[in-house]
PDB file of C-alpha atoms in Angstrom:
ATOM      1  CA  MET V   1      44.400  63.811  49.059  1.00  0.00           C
ATOM      2  CA  SER V   2      40.789  64.790  48.334  1.00  0.00           C
ATOM      3  CA  GLY V   3      40.291  65.591  44.659  1.00  0.00           C
ATOM      4  CA  THR V   4      42.652  62.964  43.209  1.00  0.00           C
ATOM      5  CA  ARG V   5      42.269  59.265  42.449  1.00  0.00           C
ATOM      6  CA  PHE V   6      45.473  58.260  44.191  1.00  0.00           C
ATOM      7  CA  ALA V   7      44.718  55.736  46.923  1.00  0.00           C
ATOM      8  CA  PRO V   8      44.475  57.499  50.291  1.00  0.00           C
ATOM      9  CA  ASP V   9      46.974  56.432  52.939  1.00  0.00           C
ATOM     10  CA  ARG V  10      45.893  57.120  56.494  1.00  0.00           C
ATOM     11  CA  GLY V  11      49.178  55.723  57.770  1.00  0.00           C
ATOM     12  CA  LEU V  12      51.098  58.341  55.815  1.00  0.00           C
ATOM     13  CA  THR V  13      48.760  61.117  56.934  1.00  0.00           C
ATOM     14  CA  SER V  14      49.078  60.169  60.610  1.00  0.00           C
ATOM     15  CA  ARG V  15      52.861  59.951  60.317  1.00  0.00           C
ATOM     16  CA  MET V  16      53.052  63.371  58.660  1.00  0.00           C
ATOM     17  CA  VAL V  17      50.896  64.902  61.396  1.00  0.00           C
ATOM     18  CA  ALA V  18      52.960  63.229  64.129  1.00  0.00           C
ATOM     19  CA  THR V  19      56.223  64.308  62.508  1.00  0.00           C
ATOM     20  CA  MET V  20      55.073  67.898  62.142  1.00  0.00           C
ATOM     21  CA  PHE V  21      53.861  67.945  65.758  1.00  0.00           C
ATOM     22  CA  MET V  22      57.188  66.618  67.046  1.00  0.00           C
ATOM     23  CA  ILE V  23      59.159  68.974  64.814  1.00  0.00           C
ATOM     24  CA  GLY V  24      57.006  71.884  66.013  1.00  0.00           C
ATOM     25  CA  LEU V  25      57.529  70.870  69.651  1.00  0.00           C
ATOM     26  CA  LEU V  26      61.263  70.656  69.097  1.00  0.00           C
ATOM     27  CA  TYR V  27      61.195  74.028  67.405  1.00  0.00           C
ATOM     28  CA  VAL V  28      59.390  75.665  70.359  1.00  0.00           C
ATOM     29  CA  VAL V  29      61.826  74.139  72.870  1.00  0.00           C
ATOM     30  CA  PHE V  30      64.769  75.044  70.690  1.00  0.00           C
ATOM     31  CA  VAL V  31      63.785  78.672  70.164  1.00  0.00           C
ATOM     32  CA  GLY V  32      62.731  79.089  73.812  1.00  0.00           C
ATOM     33  CA  ALA V  33      66.089  77.817  75.016  1.00  0.00           C
ATOM     34  CA  LEU V  34      67.941  80.153  72.681  1.00  0.00           C
ATOM     35  CA  PHE V  35      65.899  83.170  73.780  1.00  0.00           C
ATOM     36  CA  VAL V  36      66.832  82.473  77.391  1.00  0.00           C
ATOM     37  CA  LEU V  37      70.430  81.444  76.864  1.00  0.00           C
ATOM     38  CA  LEU V  38      71.440  84.139  74.415  1.00  0.00           C
ATOM     39  CA  ARG V  39      69.794  86.912  76.441  1.00  0.00           C
ATOM     40  CA  GLY V  40      68.291  88.951  73.662  1.00  0.00           C
ATOM     41  CA  ALA V  41      70.856  88.197  70.953  1.00  0.00           C
ATOM     42  CA  TRP V  42      68.590  85.587  69.361  1.00  0.00           C
ATOM     43  CA  PRO V  43      65.766  87.743  67.865  1.00  0.00           C
ATOM     44  CA  LEU V  44      67.936  88.818  64.942  1.00  0.00           C
ATOM     45  CA  VAL V  45      68.919  85.202  64.309  1.00  0.00           C
ATOM     46  CA  ALA V  46      65.245  84.202  64.507  1.00  0.00           C
ATOM     47  CA  VAL V  47      64.284  86.843  61.932  1.00  0.00           C
ATOM     48  CA  ILE V  48      67.037  85.717  59.578  1.00  0.00           C
ATOM     49  CA  ALA V  49      66.237  82.012  60.075  1.00  0.00           C
ATOM     50  CA  GLY V  50      62.532  82.677  59.590  1.00  0.00           C
ATOM     51  CA  GLY V  51      63.255  84.537  56.381  1.00  0.00           C
ATOM     52  CA  ILE V  52      65.366  81.654  55.127  1.00  0.00           C
ATOM     53  CA  PHE V  53      62.598  79.200  56.006  1.00  0.00           C
ATOM     54  CA  ILE V  54      59.941  81.223  54.168  1.00  0.00           C
ATOM     55  CA  ALA V  55      62.173  81.556  51.129  1.00  0.00           C
ATOM     56  CA  GLN V  56      63.030  77.850  51.213  1.00  0.00           C
ATOM     57  CA  PHE V  57      59.366  76.815  51.448  1.00  0.00           C
ATOM     58  CA  TRP V  58      57.959  79.392  49.028  1.00  0.00           C
ATOM     59  CA  PHE V  59      60.650  78.879  46.400  1.00  0.00           C
ATOM     60  CA  SER V  60      61.380  75.199  47.101  1.00  0.00           C
ATOM     61  CA  ASP V  61      60.570  74.194  43.518  1.00  0.00           C
ATOM     62  CA  LYS V  62      62.992  76.741  42.051  1.00  0.00           C
ATOM     63  CA  ILE V  63      65.713  75.935  44.599  1.00  0.00           C
ATOM     64  CA  ALA V  64      65.491  72.202  43.918  1.00  0.00           C
ATOM     65  CA  THR V  65      65.434  72.466  40.135  1.00  0.00           C
ATOM     66  CA  PHE V  66      68.278  74.984  40.113  1.00  0.00           C
ATOM     67  CA  SER V  67      70.397  72.881  42.488  1.00  0.00           C
ATOM     68  CA  MET V  68      69.892  69.810  40.317  1.00  0.00           C
ATOM     69  CA  GLY V  69      70.674  71.670  37.128  1.00  0.00           C
ATOM     70  CA  ALA V  70      67.160  70.927  35.840  1.00  0.00           C
ATOM     71  CA  ARG V  71      65.282  73.048  33.344  1.00  0.00           C
ATOM     72  CA  GLU V  72      61.629  73.188  32.447  1.00  0.00           C
ATOM     73  CA  VAL V  73      60.943  71.594  29.069  1.00  0.00           C
ATOM     74  CA  THR V  74      58.112  71.909  26.579  1.00  0.00           C
ATOM     75  CA  SER V  75      56.014  69.180  24.980  1.00  0.00           C
ATOM     76  CA  GLN V  76      57.821  69.858  21.691  1.00  0.00           C
ATOM     77  CA  GLU V  77      61.190  69.080  23.286  1.00  0.00           C
ATOM     78  CA  TYR V  78      60.096  65.950  25.197  1.00  0.00           C
ATOM     79  CA  PRO V  79      56.759  64.783  23.756  1.00  0.00           C
ATOM     80  CA  GLU V  80      56.891  61.279  25.289  1.00  0.00           C
ATOM     81  CA  LEU V  81      57.642  62.603  28.778  1.00  0.00           C
ATOM     82  CA  HIS V  82      54.857  65.182  28.574  1.00  0.00           C
ATOM     83  CA  GLY V  83      52.498  62.593  27.136  1.00  0.00           C
ATOM     84  CA  ALA V  84      53.124  60.242  30.065  1.00  0.00           C
ATOM     85  CA  VAL V  85      52.547  63.029  32.595  1.00  0.00           C
ATOM     86  CA  ASP V  86      49.357  64.087  30.752  1.00  0.00           C
ATOM     87  CA  ARG V  87      47.952  60.535  30.847  1.00  0.00           C
ATOM     88  CA  LEU V  88      48.751  60.066  34.527  1.00  0.00           C
ATOM     89  CA  CYS V  89      47.324  63.419  35.566  1.00  0.00           C
ATOM     90  CA  ALA V  90      44.120  62.650  33.661  1.00  0.00           C
ATOM     91  CA  LEU V  91      43.981  59.228  35.293  1.00  0.00           C
ATOM     92  CA  ALA V  92      44.589  60.717  38.758  1.00  0.00           C
ATOM     93  CA  ASP V  93      42.329  63.727  38.141  1.00  0.00           C
ATOM     94  CA  MET V  94      44.936  66.200  39.340  1.00  0.00           C
ATOM     95  CA  PRO V  95      46.512  69.381  37.909  1.00  0.00           C
ATOM     96  CA  LYS V  96      49.460  68.835  35.626  1.00  0.00           C
ATOM     97  CA  PRO V  97      52.723  69.964  37.243  1.00  0.00           C
ATOM     98  CA  ARG V  98      55.467  71.676  35.332  1.00  0.00           C
ATOM     99  CA  VAL V  99      57.805  69.190  33.659  1.00  0.00           C
ATOM    100  CA  ALA V 100      61.584  69.464  33.884  1.00  0.00           C
ATOM    101  CA  VAL V 101      64.608  67.463  32.791  1.00  0.00           C
ATOM    102  CA  ALA V 102      68.025  67.319  34.455  1.00  0.00           C
ATOM    103  CA  ASP V 103      71.032  66.538  32.281  1.00  0.00           C
ATOM    104  CA  SER V 104      72.534  63.798  34.444  1.00  0.00           C
ATOM    105  CA  ASP V 105      73.443  60.171  33.860  1.00  0.00           C
ATOM    106  CA  VAL V 106      72.195  59.291  37.362  1.00  0.00           C
ATOM    107  CA  PRO V 107      68.882  57.527  36.594  1.00  0.00           C
ATOM    108  CA  ASN V 108      66.395  59.236  38.871  1.00  0.00           C
ATOM    109  CA  ALA V 109      63.362  61.476  39.225  1.00  0.00           C
ATOM    110  CA  PHE V 110      61.968  63.810  41.847  1.00  0.00           C
ATOM    111  CA  ALA V 111      58.997  66.054  42.559  1.00  0.00           C
ATOM    112  CA  THR V 112      59.011  69.311  44.464  1.00  0.00           C
ATOM    113  CA  GLY V 113      56.733  72.231  45.216  1.00  0.00           C
ATOM    114  CA  ARG V 114      54.634  73.521  48.095  1.00  0.00           C
ATOM    115  CA  ASN V 115      51.328  72.337  46.568  1.00  0.00           C
ATOM    116  CA  ALA V 116      49.843  70.701  43.487  1.00  0.00           C
ATOM    117  CA  ASN V 117      49.456  74.021  41.663  1.00  0.00           C
ATOM    118  CA  ASN V 118      53.141  74.883  42.107  1.00  0.00           C
ATOM    119  CA  ALA V 119      54.655  71.445  41.662  1.00  0.00           C
ATOM    120  CA  VAL V 120      57.477  70.411  39.359  1.00  0.00           C
ATOM    121  CA  ILE V 121      58.189  66.844  38.314  1.00  0.00           C
ATOM    122  CA  CYS V 122      61.666  66.181  36.993  1.00  0.00           C
ATOM    123  CA  ALA V 123      63.333  63.221  35.305  1.00  0.00           C
ATOM    124  CA  THR V 124      67.004  62.886  34.490  1.00  0.00           C
ATOM    125  CA  THR V 125      68.260  62.128  31.011  1.00  0.00           C
ATOM    126  CA  GLY V 126      69.809  58.956  32.435  1.00  0.00           C
ATOM    127  CA  LEU V 127      66.378  57.751  33.528  1.00  0.00           C
ATOM    128  CA  LEU V 128      64.755  58.580  30.194  1.00  0.00           C
ATOM    129  CA  ARG V 129      67.431  56.619  28.327  1.00  0.00           C
ATOM    130  CA  ARG V 130      67.122  53.485  30.440  1.00  0.00           C
ATOM    131  CA  LEU V 131      63.388  52.941  30.977  1.00  0.00           C
ATOM    132  CA  GLU V 132      60.648  51.591  28.767  1.00  0.00           C
ATOM    133  CA  PRO V 133      57.449  53.678  28.485  1.00  0.00           C
ATOM    134  CA  GLU V 134      55.498  51.585  31.022  1.00  0.00           C
ATOM    135  CA  GLU V 135      58.402  51.712  33.482  1.00  0.00           C
ATOM    136  CA  LEU V 136      58.694  55.465  33.088  1.00  0.00           C
ATOM    137  CA  GLU V 137      54.976  55.882  33.770  1.00  0.00           C
ATOM    138  CA  GLY V 138      55.388  53.896  36.976  1.00  0.00           C
ATOM    139  CA  VAL V 139      58.167  56.209  38.163  1.00  0.00           C
ATOM    140  CA  LEU V 140      56.237  59.339  37.210  1.00  0.00           C
ATOM    141  CA  ALA V 141      53.129  58.022  39.004  1.00  0.00           C
ATOM    142  CA  HIS V 142      55.298  57.499  42.099  1.00  0.00           C
ATOM    143  CA  GLU V 143      56.433  61.120  41.990  1.00  0.00           C
ATOM    144  CA  LEU V 144      52.940  62.451  41.309  1.00  0.00           C
ATOM    145  CA  SER V 145      51.777  60.541  44.384  1.00  0.00           C
ATOM    146  CA  HIS V 146      54.201  62.590  46.497  1.00  0.00           C
ATOM    147  CA  VAL V 147      52.571  65.742  45.142  1.00  0.00           C
ATOM    148  CA  ALA V 148      49.046  64.450  45.741  1.00  0.00           C
ATOM    149  CA  HIS V 149      49.835  63.360  49.301  1.00  0.00           C
ATOM    150  CA  LYS V 150      51.532  66.728  50.001  1.00  0.00           C
ATOM    151  CA  ASP V 151      54.456  64.945  51.630  1.00  0.00           C
ATOM    152  CA  VAL V 152      56.949  66.907  49.512  1.00  0.00           C
ATOM    153  CA  ALA V 153      55.913  70.085  51.352  1.00  0.00           C
ATOM    154  CA  VAL V 154      56.009  68.273  54.709  1.00  0.00           C
ATOM    155  CA  MET V 155      59.544  67.033  54.076  1.00  0.00           C
ATOM    156  CA  THR V 156      60.644  70.557  53.156  1.00  0.00           C
ATOM    157  CA  ILE V 157      59.322  71.921  56.451  1.00  0.00           C
ATOM    158  CA  ALA V 158      60.480  68.961  58.552  1.00  0.00           C
ATOM    159  CA  GLY V 159      64.007  69.159  57.198  1.00  0.00           C
ATOM    160  CA  PHE V 160      64.394  72.862  57.930  1.00  0.00           C
ATOM    161  CA  LEU V 161      64.752  72.625  61.720  1.00  0.00           C
ATOM    162  CA  GLY V 162      67.503  70.044  61.414  1.00  0.00           C
ATOM    163  CA  VAL V 163      69.374  72.221  58.937  1.00  0.00           C
ATOM    164  CA  MET V 164      69.098  75.251  61.217  1.00  0.00           C
ATOM    165  CA  ALA V 165      70.098  73.278  64.322  1.00  0.00           C
ATOM    166  CA  GLY V 166      73.119  71.867  62.548  1.00  0.00           C
ATOM    167  CA  PHE V 167      74.112  75.350  61.383  1.00  0.00           C
ATOM    168  CA  LEU V 168      73.867  76.762  64.924  1.00  0.00           C
ATOM    169  CA  THR V 169      75.871  73.845  66.323  1.00  0.00           C
ATOM    170  CA  ARG V 170      78.695  74.585  63.886  1.00  0.00           C
ATOM    171  CA  MET V 171      78.411  78.320  64.515  1.00  0.00           C
ATOM    172  CA  GLY V 172      78.596  77.777  68.285  1.00  0.00           C
ATOM    173  CA  LEU V 173      81.624  75.527  67.981  1.00  0.00           C
ATOM    174  CA  GLN V 174      83.412  78.042  65.791  1.00  0.00           C
ATOM    175  CA  PHE V 175      82.592  80.850  68.214  1.00  0.00           C
ATOM    176  CA  GLY V 176      83.945  78.812  71.112  1.00  0.00           C
ATOM    177  CA  LEU V 177      87.120  77.934  69.262  1.00  0.00           C
ATOM    178  CA  TRP V 178      87.786  81.487  68.038  1.00  0.00           C
ATOM    179  CA  GLY V 179      87.364  83.478  71.202  1.00  0.00           C
ATOM    180  CA  GLY V 180      84.129  82.528  72.916  1.00  0.00           C
ATOM    181  CA  PHE V 181      85.991  81.033  75.877  1.00  0.00           C
ATOM    182  CA  GLY V 182      89.035  83.259  76.032  1.00  0.00           C
ATOM    183  CA  ASP V 183      89.763  86.421  77.963  1.00  0.00           C
ATOM    184  CA  ARG V 184      88.325  87.734  81.278  1.00  0.00           C
ATOM    185  CA  ARG V 185      87.406  84.365  82.650  1.00  0.00           C
ATOM    186  CA  ASP V 186      85.430  85.712  85.602  1.00  0.00           C
ATOM    187  CA  ASP V 187      83.123  87.695  83.326  1.00  0.00           C
ATOM    188  CA  ARG V 188      82.746  85.027  80.653  1.00  0.00           C
ATOM    189  CA  ASP V 189      82.114  81.848  82.658  1.00  0.00           C
ATOM    190  CA  ASP V 190      78.334  82.270  82.394  1.00  0.00           C
ATOM    191  CA  GLU V 191      78.533  83.026  78.661  1.00  0.00           C
ATOM    192  CA  GLY V 192      80.747  79.999  78.099  1.00  0.00           C
ATOM    193  CA  LEU V 193      78.309  77.737  79.952  1.00  0.00           C
ATOM    194  CA  ALA V 194      75.372  79.172  78.014  1.00  0.00           C
ATOM    195  CA  LEU V 195      77.182  78.582  74.737  1.00  0.00           C
ATOM    196  CA  LEU V 196      77.869  74.967  75.670  1.00  0.00           C
ATOM    197  CA  VAL V 197      74.184  74.438  76.463  1.00  0.00           C
ATOM    198  CA  VAL V 198      73.162  76.010  73.143  1.00  0.00           C
ATOM    199  CA  ILE V 199      75.538  73.690  71.286  1.00  0.00           C
ATOM    200  CA  ALA V 200      74.185  70.676  73.188  1.00  0.00           C
ATOM    201  CA  VAL V 201      70.543  71.624  72.575  1.00  0.00           C
ATOM    202  CA  SER V 202      71.246  72.256  68.883  1.00  0.00           C
ATOM    203  CA  ALA V 203      72.995  68.906  68.524  1.00  0.00           C
ATOM    204  CA  VAL V 204      70.116  67.035  70.195  1.00  0.00           C
ATOM    205  CA  VAL V 205      67.486  68.816  68.071  1.00  0.00           C
ATOM    206  CA  TYR V 206      69.476  68.053  64.916  1.00  0.00           C
ATOM    207  CA  ALA V 207      69.734  64.357  65.848  1.00  0.00           C
ATOM    208  CA  VAL V 208      66.034  63.996  66.680  1.00  0.00           C
ATOM    209  CA  SER V 209      64.828  65.869  63.590  1.00  0.00           C
ATOM    210  CA  PHE V 210      67.229  63.800  61.446  1.00  0.00           C
ATOM    211  CA  LEU V 211      65.735  60.555  62.755  1.00  0.00           C
ATOM    212  CA  LEU V 212      62.133  61.802  62.413  1.00  0.00           C
ATOM    213  CA  THR V 213      62.604  62.836  58.782  1.00  0.00           C
ATOM    214  CA  ARG V 214      64.338  59.537  57.951  1.00  0.00           C
ATOM    215  CA  LEU V 215      61.484  57.512  59.447  1.00  0.00           C
ATOM    216  CA  LEU V 216      58.884  59.554  57.566  1.00  0.00           C
ATOM    217  CA  SER V 217      60.906  59.424  54.351  1.00  0.00           C
ATOM    218  CA  ARG V 218      61.095  55.633  54.288  1.00  0.00           C
ATOM    219  CA  TYR V 219      57.359  55.255  54.845  1.00  0.00           C
ATOM    220  CA  ARG V 220      56.452  57.871  52.249  1.00  0.00           C
ATOM    221  CA  GLU V 221      58.443  55.997  49.597  1.00  0.00           C
ATOM    222  CA  LEU V 222      56.541  52.771  50.294  1.00  0.00           C
ATOM    223  CA  SER V 223      53.290  54.725  50.228  1.00  0.00           C
ATOM    224  CA  ALA V 224      54.157  56.315  46.868  1.00  0.00           C
ATOM    225  CA  ASP V 225      55.084  52.913  45.414  1.00  0.00           C
ATOM    226  CA  ARG V 226      51.744  51.498  46.519  1.00  0.00           C
ATOM    227  CA  SER V 227      49.724  54.464  45.232  1.00  0.00           C
ATOM    228  CA  ALA V 228      51.517  54.414  41.877  1.00  0.00           C
ATOM    229  CA  ALA V 229      51.023  50.671  41.447  1.00  0.00           C
ATOM    230  CA  LEU V 230      47.302  50.907  42.219  1.00  0.00           C
ATOM    231  CA  LEU V 231      46.787  53.929  39.972  1.00  0.00           C
ATOM    232  CA  THR V 232      48.513  52.443  36.926  1.00  0.00           C
ATOM    233  CA  GLY V 233      47.467  48.848  37.625  1.00  0.00           C
ATOM    234  CA  ARG V 234      50.988  47.724  36.656  1.00  0.00           C
ATOM    235  CA  PRO V 235      53.059  47.075  39.789  1.00  0.00           C
ATOM    236  CA  SER V 236      55.386  44.860  37.743  1.00  0.00           C
ATOM    237  CA  ALA V 237      56.404  47.840  35.580  1.00  0.00           C
ATOM    238  CA  LEU V 238      57.306  49.860  38.674  1.00  0.00           C
ATOM    239  CA  ALA V 239      59.217  46.891  40.095  1.00  0.00           C
ATOM    240  CA  SER V 240      61.140  46.583  36.840  1.00  0.00           C
ATOM    241  CA  ALA V 241      61.977  50.304  36.916  1.00  0.00           C
ATOM    242  CA  LEU V 242      63.178  50.036  40.523  1.00  0.00           C
ATOM    243  CA  THR V 243      65.417  47.089  39.656  1.00  0.00           C
ATOM    244  CA  LYS V 244      66.893  48.866  36.637  1.00  0.00           C
ATOM    245  CA  VAL V 245      67.481  52.150  38.457  1.00  0.00           C
ATOM    246  CA  THR V 246      69.026  50.571  41.554  1.00  0.00           C
ATOM    247  CA  GLY V 247      71.209  48.262  39.505  1.00  0.00           C
ATOM    248  CA  ALA V 248      72.397  51.099  37.278  1.00  0.00           C
ATOM    249  CA  MET V 249      73.625  53.095  40.302  1.00  0.00           C
ATOM    250  CA  GLY V 250      76.626  50.787  40.599  1.00  0.00           C
ATOM    251  CA  ALA V 251      77.869  51.912  37.166  1.00  0.00           C
ATOM    252  CA  ILE V 252      77.556  55.636  37.877  1.00  0.00           C
ATOM    253  CA  PRO V 253      80.804  57.478  38.781  1.00  0.00           C
ATOM    254  CA  THR V 254      81.143  58.118  42.515  1.00  0.00           C
ATOM    255  CA  ARG V 255      81.525  61.845  41.911  1.00  0.00           C
ATOM    256  CA  ASP V 256      78.118  62.036  40.226  1.00  0.00           C
ATOM    257  CA  LEU V 257      76.484  60.050  43.024  1.00  0.00           C
ATOM    258  CA  ARG V 258      77.943  62.367  45.653  1.00  0.00           C
ATOM    259  CA  GLN V 259      76.602  65.409  43.826  1.00  0.00           C
ATOM    260  CA  ALA V 260      73.127  63.870  43.853  1.00  0.00           C
ATOM    261  CA  GLU V 261      73.286  62.575  47.436  1.00  0.00           C
ATOM    262  CA  PRO V 262      71.984  65.762  49.183  1.00  0.00           C
ATOM    263  CA  PHE V 263      68.648  65.295  47.376  1.00  0.00           C
ATOM    264  CA  ASN V 264      68.154  61.632  48.325  1.00  0.00           C
ATOM    265  CA  ALA V 265      65.032  62.380  50.377  1.00  0.00           C
ATOM    266  CA  PHE V 266      63.306  63.680  47.228  1.00  0.00           C
ATOM    267  CA  TYR V 267      64.559  61.082  44.758  1.00  0.00           C
ATOM    268  CA  PHE V 268      62.734  58.050  43.389  1.00  0.00           C
ATOM    269  CA  ALA V 269      65.734  55.953  44.471  1.00  0.00           C
ATOM    270  CA  PRO V 270      68.722  56.950  46.623  1.00  0.00           C
ATOM    271  CA  ALA V 271      71.939  57.883  44.873  1.00  0.00           C
ATOM    272  CA  PHE V 272      73.903  54.875  46.113  1.00  0.00           C
ATOM    273  CA  SER V 273      74.710  51.447  44.797  1.00  0.00           C
ATOM    274  CA  ALA V 274      72.344  48.682  45.856  1.00  0.00           C
ATOM    275  CA  ARG V 275      74.903  47.270  48.330  1.00  0.00           C
ATOM    276  CA  GLN V 276      75.416  50.665  49.991  1.00  0.00           C
ATOM    277  CA  THR V 277      71.704  51.296  50.270  1.00  0.00           C
ATOM    278  CA  ALA V 278      71.001  47.928  51.875  1.00  0.00           C
ATOM    279  CA  SER V 279      73.639  48.503  54.525  1.00  0.00           C
ATOM    280  CA  ASN V 280      72.601  52.076  55.325  1.00  0.00           C
ATOM    281  CA  LEU V 281      70.393  51.906  58.436  1.00  0.00           C
ATOM    282  CA  LEU V 282      69.612  55.614  58.247  1.00  0.00           C
ATOM    283  CA  SER V 283      68.722  55.635  54.573  1.00  0.00           C
ATOM    284  CA  THR V 284      66.035  57.958  53.270  1.00  0.00           C
ATOM    285  CA  HIS V 285      64.537  54.979  51.399  1.00  0.00           C
ATOM    286  CA  PRO V 286      63.480  51.438  52.295  1.00  0.00           C
ATOM    287  CA  THR V 287      65.591  48.666  50.839  1.00  0.00           C
ATOM    288  CA  LEU V 288      65.009  47.428  47.309  1.00  0.00           C
ATOM    289  CA  GLU V 289      63.877  44.086  48.754  1.00  0.00           C
ATOM    290  CA  GLN V 290      61.169  45.781  50.849  1.00  0.00           C
ATOM    291  CA  ARG V 291      59.880  47.769  47.906  1.00  0.00           C
ATOM    292  CA  LEU V 292      59.831  44.778  45.552  1.00  0.00           C
ATOM    293  CA  ASP V 293      58.136  42.626  48.189  1.00  0.00           C
ATOM    294  CA  GLN V 294      55.345  45.184  48.608  1.00  0.00           C
ATOM    295  CA  LEU V 295      54.860  45.457  44.829  1.00  0.00           C
ATOM    296  CA  GLY V 296      54.742  41.670  44.593  1.00  0.00           C
ATOM    297  CA  ARG V 297      51.928  41.566  47.160  1.00  0.00           C
ATOM    298  CA  ILE V 298      50.016  44.290  45.287  1.00  0.00           C
ATOM    299  CA  SER V 299      50.418  42.368  42.028  1.00  0.00           C
ATOM    300  CA  ALA V 300      48.981  39.270  43.683  1.00  0.00           C
ATOM    301  CA  GLU V 301      46.050  41.272  45.074  1.00  0.00           C
ATOM    302  CA  LEU V 302      45.278  42.784  41.670  1.00  0.00           C
ATOM    303  CA  GLY V 303      45.543  39.339  40.094  1.00  0.00           C
ATOM    304  CA  ARG V 304      42.822  38.049  42.380  1.00  0.00           C
TER     305      ARG V 304
END
């Protein structure tokens, strides 16, 4: 956070440190158990998984933009979007990220990248069509706050262990179903038991990492809302953007929402209708009511 004018958030920092510590502890336990249980078969998996992790972290910006169908745009193509990002970066005293646009009617935005110098901020065409300039600046300030707080990189790392654990759980189940527990029972009892333990450990690690990332994700969204509102001095504009975006989700085809759903943790607002989001206890985002209530309190504080 040093070097920018975004309001520091010690609560977010402590939660990121705690999440990374718990994820690291889970990772050590997880890998240690696999080394013991798989009796030497795990090193190759570890090398492959480590390579995937490095690629995912190092190229996270390219992976995210490619997956969303986003493309980097110039100031000649989208002068108003670039102008808003320029003003906010000058106001926040931070490097300007690359600017991208995704051709999607889902009104949303996201930021990605391992640090401020490699960040990308992306808005969808649906968002650009629906928001007024002040509302758009509020959304962009929210996303720039994620970059400044470095929580985009933390979420990338924190989500990796859960993805790997889930993959190994499915792999173990498939192995068990397709021959892992079959012939020569006397010789394979120990292997079958070990495989069951690996599946159980993987499932537990996946569940815990899932909950940790959800808890961090909800807090980081509230933190970004607060930072954006204080930076721009217009919490009402951000509240208006939130209301428009969340309300517009109900008119988006279900197919489009499902395509966007895997990126919910990085989005400005989750790709669900307002009713679905409010009822989702494991949502990546706080409810609209919580976010509007916080912005209302900030508006009252600034008014005083």
